[in-house]
Short mmCIF file of C-alpha atoms in Angstrom, two decimals:
data_model
loop_
_atom_site.label_atom_id
_atom_site.label_comp_id
_atom_site.label_asym_id
_atom_site.label_seq_id
_atom_site.Cartn_x
_atom_site.Cartn_y
_atom_site.Cartn_z
CA MET K 1 -27.78 -33.52 45.36
CA THR K 2 -28.78 -37.45 44.81
CA ALA K 3 -32.52 -38.34 44.23
CA PHE K 4 -35.01 -38.65 47.94
CA ASN K 5 -34.87 -42.20 49.37
CA PRO K 6 -36.55 -42.45 52.97
CA ARG K 7 -33.75 -45.10 53.80
CA HIS K 8 -31.20 -42.04 53.31
CA LEU K 9 -32.61 -41.08 57.00
CA ALA K 10 -33.88 -44.45 57.74
CA ARG K 11 -30.01 -44.86 58.21
CA GLN K 12 -28.82 -41.25 59.03
CA VAL K 13 -30.63 -39.80 62.00
CA PRO K 14 -30.86 -42.43 65.39
CA ALA K 15 -33.72 -44.01 67.17
CA THR K 16 -34.22 -41.17 69.54
CA THR K 17 -34.92 -38.73 67.28
CA TRP K 18 -37.12 -40.86 64.66
CA GLN K 19 -38.94 -41.44 68.02
CA ALA K 20 -39.47 -37.66 68.61
CA TYR K 21 -40.57 -36.81 65.32
CA LEU K 22 -43.47 -39.49 64.47
CA SER K 23 -44.55 -39.03 68.20
CA SER K 24 -45.27 -35.27 67.10
CA ARG K 25 -46.44 -37.22 63.98
CA SER K 26 -48.69 -38.91 66.21
CA ILE K 27 -47.85 -41.88 64.14
CA ALA K 28 -49.17 -44.84 66.83
CA ILE K 29 -45.82 -46.85 67.05
CA PRO K 30 -46.64 -50.47 68.01
CA GLU K 31 -45.54 -51.66 71.63
CA SER K 32 -43.06 -54.47 69.89
CA PHE K 33 -41.36 -52.21 68.24
CA ASP K 34 -37.25 -52.38 69.06
CA TRP K 35 -35.97 -48.42 69.38
CA ASN K 36 -32.95 -50.26 70.52
CA ALA K 37 -32.09 -52.16 67.61
CA GLU K 38 -28.98 -52.22 66.20
CA GLU K 39 -28.64 -49.77 63.49
CA LYS K 40 -28.83 -51.67 60.25
CA ALA K 41 -32.10 -54.38 61.71
CA PHE K 42 -33.43 -50.43 63.41
CA SER K 43 -33.83 -48.53 59.98
CA ASP K 44 -35.42 -51.75 57.93
CA ALA K 45 -38.09 -52.08 60.75
CA LEU K 46 -38.61 -48.13 60.43
CA ILE K 47 -39.06 -48.27 56.75
CA ALA K 48 -41.29 -51.28 56.53
CA LEU K 49 -43.80 -49.31 59.95
CA LEU K 50 -43.83 -46.28 57.29
CA GLU K 51 -44.59 -48.38 54.42
CA GLU K 52 -47.35 -50.11 56.55
CA LEU K 53 -48.85 -46.15 56.91
CA GLU K 54 -52.36 -45.16 55.53
CA PRO K 55 -51.38 -43.95 52.34
CA ASP K 56 -52.83 -40.64 53.37
CA GLN K 57 -50.25 -41.01 56.35
CA GLN K 58 -47.50 -42.41 54.21
CA ALA K 59 -47.84 -39.07 52.27
CA LEU K 60 -47.95 -36.31 54.26
CA LEU K 61 -44.50 -38.01 56.18
CA HIS K 62 -42.55 -38.61 52.90
CA ALA K 63 -43.11 -35.00 51.96
CA GLU K 64 -41.84 -34.13 54.50
CA LEU K 65 -39.21 -35.98 55.04
CA ARG K 66 -38.28 -34.73 51.62
CA HIS K 67 -38.06 -31.74 53.20
CA VAL K 68 -35.78 -32.55 55.54
CA TYR K 69 -33.63 -34.23 53.11
CA ALA K 70 -33.25 -30.95 51.51
CA LEU K 71 -31.99 -28.91 54.04
CA ALA K 72 -29.82 -32.02 55.83
CA THR K 73 -26.25 -30.21 53.93
CA GLN K 74 -24.39 -27.76 55.04
CA LYS K 75 -25.87 -25.16 53.57
CA GLY K 76 -29.23 -26.07 54.84
CA ILE K 77 -27.85 -25.94 58.14
CA ASP K 78 -26.05 -22.55 57.68
CA ALA K 79 -30.45 -21.32 56.64
CA ILE K 80 -31.26 -22.48 59.82
CA LEU K 81 -29.20 -20.56 61.55
CA ASN K 82 -29.48 -17.43 59.25
CA ALA K 83 -33.29 -18.41 60.01
CA SER K 84 -32.71 -18.70 63.77
CA ASP K 85 -32.09 -15.25 65.73
CA ASN K 86 -29.17 -16.13 66.93
CA ASP K 87 -31.56 -18.76 68.75
CA VAL K 88 -28.74 -20.21 71.72
CA ALA K 89 -30.94 -23.69 72.22
CA ILE K 90 -31.04 -24.53 68.37
CA ARG K 91 -26.50 -23.60 68.41
CA GLU K 92 -26.24 -25.46 72.25
CA ASP K 93 -28.67 -28.00 70.25
CA PHE K 94 -26.68 -28.81 66.97
CA GLY K 95 -23.84 -29.68 69.51
CA GLN K 96 -25.07 -33.40 70.24
CA LEU K 97 -26.33 -34.38 67.28
CA ARG K 98 -24.49 -36.63 65.52
CA ASN K 99 -25.10 -34.95 61.38
CA HIS K 100 -26.54 -32.61 59.17
CA ALA K 101 -30.00 -34.85 58.83
CA GLU K 102 -30.46 -35.12 62.24
CA ARG K 103 -30.43 -31.91 63.47
CA ALA K 104 -32.81 -30.15 59.63
CA MET K 105 -35.13 -33.14 61.12
CA TRP K 106 -34.88 -31.85 65.09
CA VAL K 107 -35.91 -28.73 63.90
CA LEU K 108 -39.05 -29.57 62.20
CA VAL K 109 -39.99 -30.63 65.09
CA ASN K 110 -38.95 -28.21 67.87
CA TRP K 111 -38.55 -24.67 65.64
CA PRO K 112 -41.29 -25.79 61.67
CA GLN K 113 -41.78 -21.93 62.42
CA THR K 114 -37.57 -21.64 61.45
CA PHE K 115 -37.55 -24.70 59.70
CA MET K 116 -40.15 -23.20 56.93
CA THR K 117 -38.05 -19.99 56.98
CA ALA K 118 -34.76 -21.38 56.23
CA GLU K 119 -36.35 -23.43 53.41
CA ALA K 120 -37.09 -19.52 51.61
CA LEU K 121 -33.72 -18.60 52.29
CA LEU K 122 -31.60 -22.04 51.22
CA GLN K 123 -33.55 -21.95 48.09
CA PHE K 124 -32.59 -18.22 47.32
CA ASP K 125 -29.20 -19.11 47.95
CA LEU K 126 -28.65 -22.20 45.82
CA GLY K 127 -30.14 -19.23 43.62
CA VAL K 128 -26.59 -17.27 43.91
CA GLY K 129 -24.40 -17.21 41.13
CA LYS K 130 -26.30 -18.47 38.47
CA ARG K 131 -27.63 -17.36 35.37
CA SER K 132 -30.75 -15.51 37.97
CA TRP K 133 -29.20 -13.56 40.12
CA LYS K 134 -28.59 -10.45 39.98
CA ARG K 135 -25.91 -8.01 42.33
CA GLN K 136 -26.47 -4.84 42.46
CA ALA K 137 -26.41 -1.52 44.09
CA ILE K 138 -29.24 1.08 45.87
CA LYS K 139 -26.88 3.13 48.21
CA VAL K 140 -29.97 3.82 50.25
CA THR K 141 -29.47 2.47 53.63
CA GLU K 142 -33.00 1.91 55.22
CA PRO K 143 -34.77 0.01 57.67
CA VAL K 144 -37.64 -2.30 55.82
CA SER K 145 -40.90 -1.26 56.43
CA ARG K 146 -42.91 -4.29 57.74
CA GLU K 147 -46.06 -2.31 58.11
CA ALA K 148 -48.80 -5.07 55.85
CA ALA K 149 -50.05 -1.28 53.70
CA ASP K 150 -46.34 -1.26 52.34
CA ILE K 151 -46.08 -5.28 51.44
CA GLU K 152 -49.71 -4.76 49.80
CA GLY K 153 -49.18 -2.13 48.02
CA LEU K 154 -46.00 -4.12 46.80
CA GLN K 155 -47.74 -6.89 46.04
CA ALA K 156 -50.36 -4.97 43.77
CA ALA K 157 -47.40 -3.35 41.61
CA LEU K 158 -45.39 -6.41 41.20
CA SER K 159 -48.95 -8.19 39.88
CA GLU K 160 -49.32 -5.42 37.35
CA VAL K 161 -46.23 -5.15 36.67
CA LEU K 162 -45.48 -8.60 36.43
CA SER K 163 -49.08 -9.93 33.92
CA LYS K 164 -49.85 -10.44 30.71
CA ARG K 165 -50.82 -6.83 28.98
CA LYS K 166 -54.00 -9.39 27.69
CA GLY K 167 -55.53 -11.66 30.51
CA PRO K 168 -56.53 -11.63 33.94
CA ARG K 169 -54.24 -9.98 36.73
CA ARG K 170 -52.19 -12.75 38.24
CA ALA K 171 -52.13 -13.45 41.83
CA CYS K 172 -48.95 -12.50 43.78
CA HIS K 173 -48.19 -12.75 47.81
CA VAL K 174 -44.85 -11.01 49.46
CA ASP K 175 -42.83 -12.25 52.07
CA VAL K 176 -40.67 -10.54 53.96
CA CYS K 177 -37.98 -12.15 56.75
CA ASP K 178 -34.37 -11.50 58.19
CA ARG K 179 -31.22 -13.19 57.14
CA HIS K 180 -29.48 -13.05 60.96
CA LEU K 181 -26.14 -14.51 59.69
CA ASP K 182 -25.20 -12.18 56.88
CA GLY K 183 -27.55 -9.55 58.40
CA GLY K 184 -30.10 -9.02 54.45
CA VAL K 185 -33.50 -9.38 55.16
CA GLN K 186 -35.48 -11.33 52.65
CA ILE K 187 -38.32 -10.61 50.24
CA SER K 188 -39.69 -13.65 48.89
CA VAL K 189 -42.30 -13.50 45.94
CA TYR K 190 -44.55 -15.41 45.21
CA VAL K 191 -46.65 -14.82 41.37
CA GLU K 192 -48.91 -16.99 39.55
CA ASP K 193 -47.69 -18.36 36.69
CA ASP K 194 -49.47 -19.92 33.59
CA PRO K 195 -52.63 -22.39 34.39
CA ASN K 196 -51.57 -26.33 34.21
CA ASP K 197 -52.96 -29.16 33.29
CA LEU K 198 -51.88 -31.90 36.11
CA VAL K 199 -51.76 -35.34 34.95
CA GLU K 200 -52.05 -38.11 38.64
CA PHE K 201 -52.67 -41.08 39.94
CA VAL K 202 -55.43 -41.08 42.22
CA GLU K 203 -57.26 -43.51 43.89
CA GLU K 204 -59.69 -43.96 41.49
CA GLY K 205 -56.81 -44.28 38.42
CA MET K 206 -55.96 -41.48 36.87
CA ARG K 207 -57.63 -37.78 36.79
CA ARG K 208 -55.95 -34.78 34.96
CA ARG K 209 -56.34 -31.37 37.28
CA THR K 210 -56.08 -27.93 36.68
CA THR K 211 -53.08 -26.06 39.40
CA ARG K 212 -52.65 -22.54 39.35
CA PRO K 213 -48.49 -23.08 40.35
CA ALA K 214 -46.42 -20.03 41.42
CA THR K 215 -42.82 -19.02 40.08
CA ASN K 216 -40.72 -17.81 42.46
CA LEU K 217 -38.76 -14.41 42.93
CA ALA K 218 -36.54 -13.29 46.09
CA LEU K 219 -35.05 -10.34 46.60
CA VAL K 220 -32.30 -9.87 50.08
CA TYR K 221 -31.05 -6.20 51.07
CA PHE K 222 -28.67 -5.50 53.53
CA PRO K 223 -29.45 -2.26 54.95
CA ALA K 224 -25.72 -1.94 56.08
CA SER K 225 -24.17 -1.98 52.62
CA GLY K 226 -26.94 -0.72 50.61
CA ILE K 227 -26.24 -4.11 47.89
CA VAL K 228 -29.41 -5.45 46.59
CA ASP K 229 -28.87 -9.44 45.06
CA THR K 230 -31.90 -10.46 43.37
CA VAL K 231 -32.89 -13.88 41.89
CA GLY K 232 -36.03 -14.98 39.51
CA ARG K 233 -36.28 -15.96 35.81
CA GLY K 234 -36.96 -13.22 33.14
CA GLY K 235 -34.23 -11.20 32.90
CA ALA K 236 -33.64 -7.15 33.72
CA LYS K 237 -37.48 -7.21 32.23
CA VAL K 238 -37.54 -8.97 36.37
CA HIS K 239 -35.24 -7.77 38.07
CA GLN K 240 -35.20 -3.86 37.81
CA PRO K 241 -38.70 -3.54 38.49
CA LEU K 242 -37.88 -6.53 41.04
CA VAL K 243 -35.43 -4.11 42.77
CA THR K 244 -37.18 -0.36 41.50
CA LEU K 245 -40.06 -1.21 43.29
CA PHE K 246 -39.36 -2.76 46.40
CA ALA K 247 -37.34 0.17 47.38
CA ARG K 248 -40.43 2.65 46.14
CA HIS K 249 -42.60 0.57 48.72
CA LEU K 250 -40.68 -0.78 51.80
CA LEU K 251 -37.72 2.18 51.63
CA LYS K 252 -39.47 4.82 50.71
CA GLN K 253 -37.14 5.74 48.59
CA GLU K 254 -37.10 6.10 44.73
CA VAL K 255 -33.79 4.50 43.85
CA LYS K 256 -31.44 3.95 39.98
CA PRO K 257 -29.42 1.00 40.52
CA GLU K 258 -26.04 -0.13 39.81
CA ALA K 259 -24.20 -2.61 38.99
CA VAL K 260 -21.78 -4.12 41.49
CA LYS K 261 -18.56 -5.38 40.97
CA GLN K 262 -16.86 -6.65 43.84
CA PRO K 263 -17.74 -9.85 46.13
CA MET K 264 -19.70 -8.90 49.70
CA PHE K 265 -18.84 -10.03 53.01
CA TYR K 266 -21.80 -12.10 55.52
CA LEU K 267 -19.43 -11.02 58.49
CA ASN K 268 -22.31 -12.03 61.03
CA ARG K 269 -21.38 -15.66 59.78
CA LEU K 270 -18.14 -14.45 62.47
CA ARG K 271 -21.10 -14.17 66.29
CA HIS K 272 -20.88 -17.42 66.66
CA GLY K 273 -16.86 -17.74 66.79
CA LEU K 274 -13.95 -18.77 64.37
CA ASP K 275 -14.38 -23.02 64.71
CA LEU K 276 -14.01 -24.62 61.92
CA PRO K 277 -17.40 -26.34 60.27
CA GLU K 278 -17.44 -30.05 59.97
CA ASP K 279 -16.93 -30.03 56.46
CA SER K 280 -13.65 -28.04 56.51
CA GLU K 281 -10.34 -29.68 55.05
CA ILE K 282 -7.88 -27.03 56.59
CA ASP K 283 -5.74 -28.20 58.87
CA LEU K 284 -4.36 -25.53 61.00
CA ALA K 285 -1.10 -27.37 62.86
CA ALA K 286 0.30 -27.88 58.90
CA HIS K 287 0.39 -24.10 58.67
CA GLY K 288 1.81 -23.30 62.14
CA ILE K 289 -0.77 -21.03 63.40
CA ASP K 290 -1.54 -21.28 67.58
CA ARG K 291 -4.95 -19.21 67.15
CA ILE K 292 -7.20 -17.56 65.51
CA ARG K 293 -9.90 -14.78 67.26
CA LEU K 294 -11.73 -11.92 66.04
CA ARG K 295 -9.66 -8.84 68.08
CA ARG K 296 -11.63 -6.07 66.57
CA ALA K 297 -15.53 -5.35 65.20
CA ARG K 298 -18.16 -2.83 63.69
CA LEU K 299 -21.40 -3.36 64.63
CA ARG K 300 -23.89 -1.55 63.23
CA SER K 301 -28.14 -0.96 64.83
CA THR K 302 -30.61 -2.86 62.08
CA ARG K 303 -32.93 -0.24 64.62
CA ALA K 304 -33.83 3.58 64.25
CA PRO K 305 -31.93 5.80 65.73
CA ILE K 306 -29.50 3.84 63.01
CA SER K 307 -25.95 4.02 64.95
CA ASP K 308 -22.30 2.03 65.54
CA PHE K 309 -20.82 0.70 68.04
CA TRP K 310 -17.21 -0.39 68.09
CA VAL K 311 -15.93 -3.75 69.86
CA GLY K 312 -11.90 -3.94 70.20
CA VAL K 313 -9.66 -6.13 72.25
CA PRO K 314 -5.28 -5.87 72.84
CA ALA K 315 -3.33 -6.97 69.93
CA ASP K 316 -2.09 -9.36 73.02
CA GLN K 317 -2.40 -13.27 71.85
CA ALA K 318 -3.26 -13.86 75.37
CA GLU K 319 -5.73 -11.49 75.23
CA HIS K 320 -9.48 -12.32 75.02
CA CYS K 321 -11.25 -11.96 71.80
CA VAL K 322 -14.19 -9.43 71.25
CA LEU K 323 -16.67 -11.95 70.97
CA ALA K 324 -15.84 -12.90 74.75
CA ALA K 325 -15.11 -9.56 76.03
CA SER K 326 -18.58 -8.50 74.90
CA SER K 327 -20.03 -11.22 76.84
CA ALA K 328 -18.42 -10.83 79.97
CA HIS K 329 -18.96 -7.23 79.73
CA LEU K 330 -22.25 -6.39 77.81
CA LYS K 331 -24.50 -9.36 79.79
CA ASP K 332 -27.90 -8.22 79.24
CA HIS K 333 -26.87 -6.10 76.23
CA ASP K 334 -25.15 -7.95 74.11
CA LEU K 335 -24.06 -6.48 71.20
CA PHE K 336 -23.32 -9.59 68.96
CA ARG K 337 -26.49 -11.06 70.35
CA GLY K 338 -29.05 -7.85 69.71
CA PRO K 339 -30.30 -6.61 66.94
CA PHE K 340 -27.42 -5.56 65.07
CA ASN K 341 -25.10 -6.26 61.86
CA ILE K 342 -21.26 -6.49 61.49
CA VAL K 343 -19.79 -4.47 59.26
CA GLU K 344 -16.38 -4.88 59.58
CA ALA K 345 -14.29 -6.95 61.13
CA LEU K 346 -10.51 -7.81 61.81
CA ILE K 347 -9.59 -11.08 62.52
CA SER K 348 -6.08 -11.78 63.91
CA ILE K 349 -4.22 -15.05 63.10
CA TYR K 350 -0.97 -16.00 64.86
CA PHE K 351 1.33 -18.29 63.99
CA ALA K 352 4.25 -20.58 66.09
CA PRO K 353 7.90 -18.66 66.44
CA ALA K 354 10.15 -20.56 63.72
CA GLU K 355 12.34 -20.40 66.90
CA VAL K 356 12.70 -20.42 70.99
CA GLY K 357 12.69 -17.68 72.66
CA LYS K 358 11.16 -15.90 69.71
CA ARG K 359 7.34 -14.50 69.18
CA GLY K 360 5.58 -15.70 66.45
CA ARG K 361 3.97 -13.63 63.45
CA VAL K 362 0.94 -12.33 63.19
CA LEU K 363 -1.17 -11.72 60.23
CA ASN K 364 -4.19 -9.50 60.18
CA ILE K 365 -7.59 -9.93 58.03
CA ASP K 366 -9.05 -6.50 57.84
CA ILE K 367 -12.60 -6.97 55.78
CA LYS K 368 -15.85 -5.64 55.41
CA GLN K 369 -19.35 -6.11 55.21
CA SER K 370 -19.06 -4.11 51.27
CA GLY K 371 -16.36 -6.29 49.56
CA ILE K 372 -13.01 -3.69 51.21
CA SER K 373 -10.44 -6.08 52.34
CA ASN K 374 -6.93 -6.09 52.53
CA LEU K 375 -6.46 -9.98 51.00
CA GLN K 376 -4.23 -7.64 47.78
CA ASP K 377 -2.28 -5.98 50.34
CA MET K 378 -0.95 -9.68 51.57
CA ALA K 379 1.69 -12.49 49.89
CA GLU K 380 0.88 -14.66 48.19
CA GLU K 381 0.23 -17.55 49.95
CA ASP K 382 -1.13 -15.24 52.81
CA ALA K 383 -4.21 -14.17 51.17
CA LYS K 384 -4.12 -17.96 49.78
CA LEU K 385 -4.81 -19.37 53.58
CA ALA K 386 -6.93 -16.03 53.78
CA GLU K 387 -9.43 -17.34 51.93
CA ARG K 388 -9.72 -19.96 52.49
CA LEU K 389 -9.84 -20.02 56.35
CA LEU K 390 -13.61 -16.41 54.91
CA ARG K 391 -15.05 -19.57 52.43
CA ALA K 392 -14.56 -22.28 55.14
CA TRP K 393 -16.22 -19.77 57.59
CA ARG K 394 -19.10 -18.97 54.89
CA VAL K 395 -17.69 -15.51 55.06
CA SER K 396 -17.01 -15.65 51.75
CA GLU K 397 -18.23 -16.91 48.68
CA PRO K 398 -17.28 -19.05 45.54
CA THR K 399 -16.82 -17.07 42.86
CA GLU K 400 -19.05 -17.74 39.29
CA VAL K 401 -16.58 -19.81 37.65
CA GLU K 402 -16.86 -22.07 40.41
CA LEU K 403 -20.15 -21.98 41.16
CA ALA K 404 -20.75 -22.41 36.60
CA LEU K 405 -18.06 -25.76 37.52
CA VAL K 406 -20.42 -27.33 39.79
CA ALA K 407 -23.97 -26.33 38.76
#
């Protein structure tokens, strides 16, 4: 990502959203300010307005806009949706907004807690596939405790393990939040790092200030499969106790983590349909595809008692998908909008007939959250198409090699 400059957002976000943002921050706007000016004239006038603010106000807005800019990407929008608990209002607004920059600012104004949670989720997502990431199986499928006493116990245990043998105990704080699109529960860990003598500019000139920076660790547990992802510097001496102590305090289980070879599928990202995102380069017509639909899904409850529900529809191409069927028959308790994770899915791809009067062929993608699929049983071209579609829907992630190439 390029270095942040407020002019980036000034050009990308329309005047109406800027007006809502500045109003929510109680910024006084001159009556002469023209909100209906032509785009370039508006962005120039806006930057001039921001530069005239008091230093404290200017610093606060500049910091917030940096956060907006960081979430103004497809991964950032995915993180917002992942944090939003399937909020219909957010999705409806997103469809009417111009671009990712406007969407990120709109969430900051209207759903600030979702915005903050999304930042924590994005920070973890950006670490997946990098050197600081590790994926393990603990073969436990228990709900995560949110009890204050259990979280405090985890904080104390991590503080003891991560502190130096000689010296004071390091402060530790743990946050727990749900990842609604991929079915995970994220444990964000903040541990006090070594003191830092920070040299900074102030109105009086320069000064030296001692800070107590925090280093970040994170763990995501997938209750439906017993898979655990961890991100953080320090190698096995950090990743291993992070997993075992998490399981001991928040799952009430003693575990022995094992390496995971196959990648996971994030099936909850299918719960809002199979439309391709804005940045997809897949031309369905060029592949001769008439329709794609979610034909069958298995959902597992995230609360006790743990139970599975199957939702399926007939194979006929003209029939509804399972999302529409569930919404129609379970208006008050739609499984796809309740406390359930999708753990298995069958996606049917219907191709146009090769000849008039003939029936088109159907390609079925059968996948499980744990990483099991029928991709290896497909013809090479079909497998490539299926992998591209799963990537476009963010159901699968790039390989470690691909991530390393763009890091």
